Amino acid sequence: MKTMPHSCNHLTLWYAQPAQKWVEALPVGNGRLGAMVFGGTAVEHLQFNEDTLWTGRPHAYHNKGASGHLSAVRTHLFEGRQAQAQRVAQ
């Protein structure tokens, strides 16, 4: 039986065994750069992701008028109209 180290507090995550698969992995990141951590100390896997991999280039995501269209985008999505939601979102 393993015990937790003395340095643990209410903000510490402690696991009894390492994640073996990606779906069990611990996500870490800041919204722009992220990783999934899994495997043990002998073989640790870090799967990285970075936001420009999806946009193809650095991109400014702020759009001052976007919040006014959020309700319409959600309605289209909930009703299965993805193409309309995409047009409104752009």
PDB file of C-alpha atoms in Angstrom:
ATOM      1  CA  MET A   1       0.000   0.000   0.000  1.00  0.00           C
ATOM      2  CA  LYS A   2       1.349   3.411  -0.985  1.00  0.00           C
ATOM      3  CA  THR A   3       0.990   6.503   1.116  1.00  0.00           C
ATOM      4  CA  MET A   4       0.748  10.088  -0.017  1.00  0.00           C
ATOM      5  CA  PRO A   5       3.831  12.285   0.458  1.00  0.00           C
ATOM      6  CA  HIS A   6       3.785  14.817   3.297  1.00  0.00           C
ATOM      7  CA  SER A   7       3.890  17.727   0.826  1.00  0.00           C
ATOM      8  CA  CYS A   8       0.374  16.957  -0.456  1.00  0.00           C
ATOM      9  CA  ASN A   9      -2.376  19.447   0.237  1.00  0.00           C
ATOM     10  CA  HIS A  10      -5.925  19.988  -0.987  1.00  0.00           C
ATOM     11  CA  LEU A  11      -4.603  21.253  -4.367  1.00  0.00           C
ATOM     12  CA  THR A  12      -2.425  18.198  -5.054  1.00  0.00           C
ATOM     13  CA  LEU A  13      -3.562  15.479  -7.460  1.00  0.00           C
ATOM     14  CA  TRP A  14      -2.281  12.041  -6.412  1.00  0.00           C
ATOM     15  CA  TYR A  15      -2.854   8.862  -8.411  1.00  0.00           C
ATOM     16  CA  ALA A  16      -2.295   5.252  -7.329  1.00  0.00           C
ATOM     17  CA  GLN A  17      -1.158   4.190 -10.811  1.00  0.00           C
ATOM     18  CA  PRO A  18      -0.216   5.892 -14.080  1.00  0.00           C
ATOM     19  CA  ALA A  19      -2.653   6.335 -16.944  1.00  0.00           C
ATOM     20  CA  GLN A  20      -2.056   3.558 -19.458  1.00  0.00           C
ATOM     21  CA  LYS A  21      -4.101   5.000 -22.353  1.00  0.00           C
ATOM     22  CA  TRP A  22      -4.715   8.454 -23.803  1.00  0.00           C
ATOM     23  CA  VAL A  23      -8.345   8.430 -22.575  1.00  0.00           C
ATOM     24  CA  GLU A  24      -7.045   8.062 -18.999  1.00  0.00           C
ATOM     25  CA  ALA A  25      -4.417  10.797 -19.415  1.00  0.00           C
ATOM     26  CA  LEU A  26      -4.079  13.922 -17.320  1.00  0.00           C
ATOM     27  CA  PRO A  27      -4.657  17.052 -19.433  1.00  0.00           C
ATOM     28  CA  VAL A  28      -2.366  19.993 -18.712  1.00  0.00           C
ATOM     29  CA  GLY A  29      -2.132  23.332 -20.453  1.00  0.00           C
ATOM     30  CA  ASN A  30      -3.134  26.952 -20.644  1.00  0.00           C
ATOM     31  CA  GLY A  31      -5.638  27.062 -23.532  1.00  0.00           C
ATOM     32  CA  ARG A  32      -3.030  27.780 -26.199  1.00  0.00           C
ATOM     33  CA  LEU A  33      -0.475  25.068 -25.470  1.00  0.00           C
ATOM     34  CA  GLY A  34      -1.574  21.754 -23.998  1.00  0.00           C
ATOM     35  CA  ALA A  35      -0.536  18.172 -23.429  1.00  0.00           C
ATOM     36  CA  MET A  36      -1.931  14.845 -22.334  1.00  0.00           C
ATOM     37  CA  VAL A  37       0.373  13.036 -19.906  1.00  0.00           C
ATOM     38  CA  PHE A  38       0.230   9.262 -19.616  1.00  0.00           C
ATOM     39  CA  GLY A  39       2.458   6.241 -19.047  1.00  0.00           C
ATOM     40  CA  GLY A  40       4.748   5.629 -16.106  1.00  0.00           C
ATOM     41  CA  THR A  41       8.205   6.778 -15.081  1.00  0.00           C
ATOM     42  CA  ALA A  42       9.901   4.117 -17.226  1.00  0.00           C
ATOM     43  CA  VAL A  43       7.982   5.138 -20.367  1.00  0.00           C
ATOM     44  CA  GLU A  44       6.227   8.486 -20.111  1.00  0.00           C
ATOM     45  CA  HIS A  45       4.186   9.868 -23.016  1.00  0.00           C
ATOM     46  CA  LEU A  46       3.460  13.546 -23.569  1.00  0.00           C
ATOM     47  CA  GLN A  47       1.116  14.278 -26.450  1.00  0.00           C
ATOM     48  CA  PHE A  48       1.374  17.993 -27.249  1.00  0.00           C
ATOM     49  CA  ASN A  49      -1.057  20.341 -28.953  1.00  0.00           C
ATOM     50  CA  GLU A  50      -0.638  24.001 -29.895  1.00  0.00           C
ATOM     51  CA  ASP A  51      -3.373  26.292 -31.207  1.00  0.00           C
ATOM     52  CA  THR A  52      -1.694  27.243 -34.502  1.00  0.00           C
ATOM     53  CA  LEU A  53      -1.753  23.571 -35.509  1.00  0.00           C
ATOM     54  CA  TRP A  54      -5.496  24.047 -36.000  1.00  0.00           C
ATOM     55  CA  THR A  55      -5.555  27.558 -37.474  1.00  0.00           C
ATOM     56  CA  GLY A  56      -2.435  27.122 -39.614  1.00  0.00           C
ATOM     57  CA  ARG A  57      -0.956  30.370 -38.332  1.00  0.00           C
ATOM     58  CA  PRO A  58      -0.985  32.663 -35.300  1.00  0.00           C
ATOM     59  CA  HIS A  59      -4.507  33.988 -35.007  1.00  0.00           C
ATOM     60  CA  ALA A  60      -6.266  36.625 -32.915  1.00  0.00           C
ATOM     61  CA  TYR A  61      -9.427  35.062 -31.506  1.00  0.00           C
ATOM     62  CA  HIS A  62     -10.976  38.191 -30.006  1.00  0.00           C
ATOM     63  CA  ASN A  63     -14.002  39.542 -31.842  1.00  0.00           C
ATOM     64  CA  LYS A  64     -15.807  42.339 -30.030  1.00  0.00           C
ATOM     65  CA  GLY A  65     -19.165  41.648 -31.695  1.00  0.00           C
ATOM     66  CA  ALA A  66     -19.131  37.868 -31.260  1.00  0.00           C
ATOM     67  CA  SER A  67     -21.127  37.669 -28.023  1.00  0.00           C
ATOM     68  CA  GLY A  68     -24.169  39.181 -29.736  1.00  0.00           C
ATOM     69  CA  HIS A  69     -24.361  36.175 -32.072  1.00  0.00           C
ATOM     70  CA  LEU A  70     -23.757  33.435 -29.494  1.00  0.00           C
ATOM     71  CA  SER A  71     -27.438  32.680 -28.919  1.00  0.00           C
ATOM     72  CA  ALA A  72     -28.093  32.224 -32.655  1.00  0.00           C
ATOM     73  CA  VAL A  73     -25.023  30.002 -33.059  1.00  0.00           C
ATOM     74  CA  ARG A  74     -26.143  27.815 -30.152  1.00  0.00           C
ATOM     75  CA  THR A  75     -29.674  27.535 -31.517  1.00  0.00           C
ATOM     76  CA  HIS A  76     -28.389  26.425 -34.921  1.00  0.00           C
ATOM     77  CA  LEU A  77     -26.050  23.871 -33.323  1.00  0.00           C
ATOM     78  CA  PHE A  78     -28.698  22.430 -30.998  1.00  0.00           C
ATOM     79  CA  GLU A  79     -31.070  22.049 -33.954  1.00  0.00           C
ATOM     80  CA  GLY A  80     -28.448  20.291 -36.097  1.00  0.00           C
ATOM     81  CA  ARG A  81     -27.739  23.166 -38.485  1.00  0.00           C
ATOM     82  CA  GLN A  82     -23.939  23.215 -38.321  1.00  0.00           C
ATOM     83  CA  ALA A  83     -23.444  25.058 -41.631  1.00  0.00           C
ATOM     84  CA  GLN A  84     -25.736  27.904 -40.538  1.00  0.00           C
ATOM     85  CA  ALA A  85     -23.997  28.069 -37.161  1.00  0.00           C
ATOM     86  CA  GLN A  86     -20.635  28.311 -38.916  1.00  0.00           C
ATOM     87  CA  ARG A  87     -21.856  31.160 -41.161  1.00  0.00           C
ATOM     88  CA  VAL A  88     -23.231  33.127 -38.203  1.00  0.00           C
ATOM     89  CA  ALA A  89     -20.052  32.503 -36.192  1.00  0.00           C
ATOM     90  CA  GLN A  90     -17.848  33.870 -38.956  1.00  0.00           C
TER      91      GLN A  90
END
